[in-house]
Amino acid sequence: RSIDQACEKVLGFTKFSEHDSFAGIADAAWFSPLDYCKLDIFNPVDIDVSGIQNELIYAESEGFGVENINNSEGSSFSASKTDKWLANSNGFLEYFASTYYSRSSCFLAQKGNSMERDYAFDCSRNYSSLRDHSEIAIEASRKAASRLNPVKIKSKEMPVLFSNEAARSIISPIISALSGGNQYQEKSFLLNSIGKNIAPKEINFSERPYDPGMIATTPFDSEGVTIHCPDVIKNGMVERYFLSSYSGRKLGLNTTGNAGGVRNLLIHPTIEEFSQEVSKIPELFLVTELMGQGVNVITGDFSRGVTGVLLKYGKVIHPISEVTIAGNYKDLLHQIVFIGDDIDYRGKINTGSILIDKLSVSGK
């Protein structure tokens, strides 16, 4: 009955909608779903609730063992199983199941009048692959303590290194700019960029939606499309956009299997042992957190609040807060010095730390 009601409502909406020749179900030629059992995304286990409770209690005690930790916002564990069916009138009817497990902790540190918080987490399709929760709690506590008594530095242009966690926030606007929706609406700082060099030749982005065991792996996209167009940026040049069947039709291109977004986008490292290169730089700003959404996807201009630490020849000098970085993405892309090999695989964007030659840092 609920399906019938949904169909009735949709049909009612059509009375007030203009005809769109680009709308419609994906072409059946793109339907060749993979066997989800071969993708290592479904790993159910029986959860011992009392055992998990004991792990959480122990993790909290370990977190409180770090100097200057005075409070906790909690430690948590989650486990979920998802069943997804997708059917359409073009002959597609498929199902897949997946599991997701996560652990996280958040602690507060205080020293004098300075109080800071930070967190740490881990996630996996497989319960046995999760890091020990006490390790996560200790990491969260150490991160919080390392932020105590931050300094507001003078405004200047300087090299900026984004940690692998922070780097995901730097990559997201690039994905938006290359999305089919922003391309056909002409609302992108990378408009009509296929075949154009937008970054140094060492820069490569590729998508791997069917890699086994990855967080964003699924056997098909949200339209049922199974297609592999790995290269997104190759040798600094844009190879393709992120397209659904609709945005593809609007642009006169084929879908790239990106209905529902990107899946396992790898930002390829350009350097090994990047810490050695960092140790050669007289002064740089290591950004560990970005705040706000201050990015104009049309122009590429950005201005975002950040926190992190000041490094001199790779050594930590002091934490930094209450500063802003600003610039334009077209310049930022060309100013990438390296992408580290410390790749964070805990999400749909997989990247290492990213060093930018120089950015405007606004402080005092």
GROMACS .gro file of C-alpha atoms in nm, residues 180 240-257:
model
   19
  180GLY     CA    1   2.786   1.675  -1.348
  240ARG     CA    2   3.622   1.300  -1.673
  241TYR     CA    3   3.347   1.438  -1.451
  242PHE     CA    4   3.136   1.260  -1.188
  243LEU     CA    5   2.818   1.181  -1.380
  244SER     CA    6   2.483   1.015  -1.323
  245SER     CA    7   2.277   0.913  -1.624
  246TYR     CA    8   2.082   1.242  -1.600
  247SER     CA    9   2.381   1.476  -1.578
  248GLY     CA   10   2.553   1.270  -1.846
  249ARG     CA   11   2.263   1.320  -2.085
  250LYS     CA   12   2.257   1.692  -2.008
  251LEU     CA   13   2.623   1.715  -2.108
  252GLY     CA   14   2.604   1.474  -2.400
  253LEU     CA   15   2.822   1.222  -2.216
  254ASN     CA   16   2.780   0.873  -2.072
  255THR     CA   17   2.720   0.810  -1.704
  256THR     CA   18   3.034   0.737  -1.504
  257GLY     CA   19   2.846   0.539  -1.240
   0.00000   0.00000   0.00000
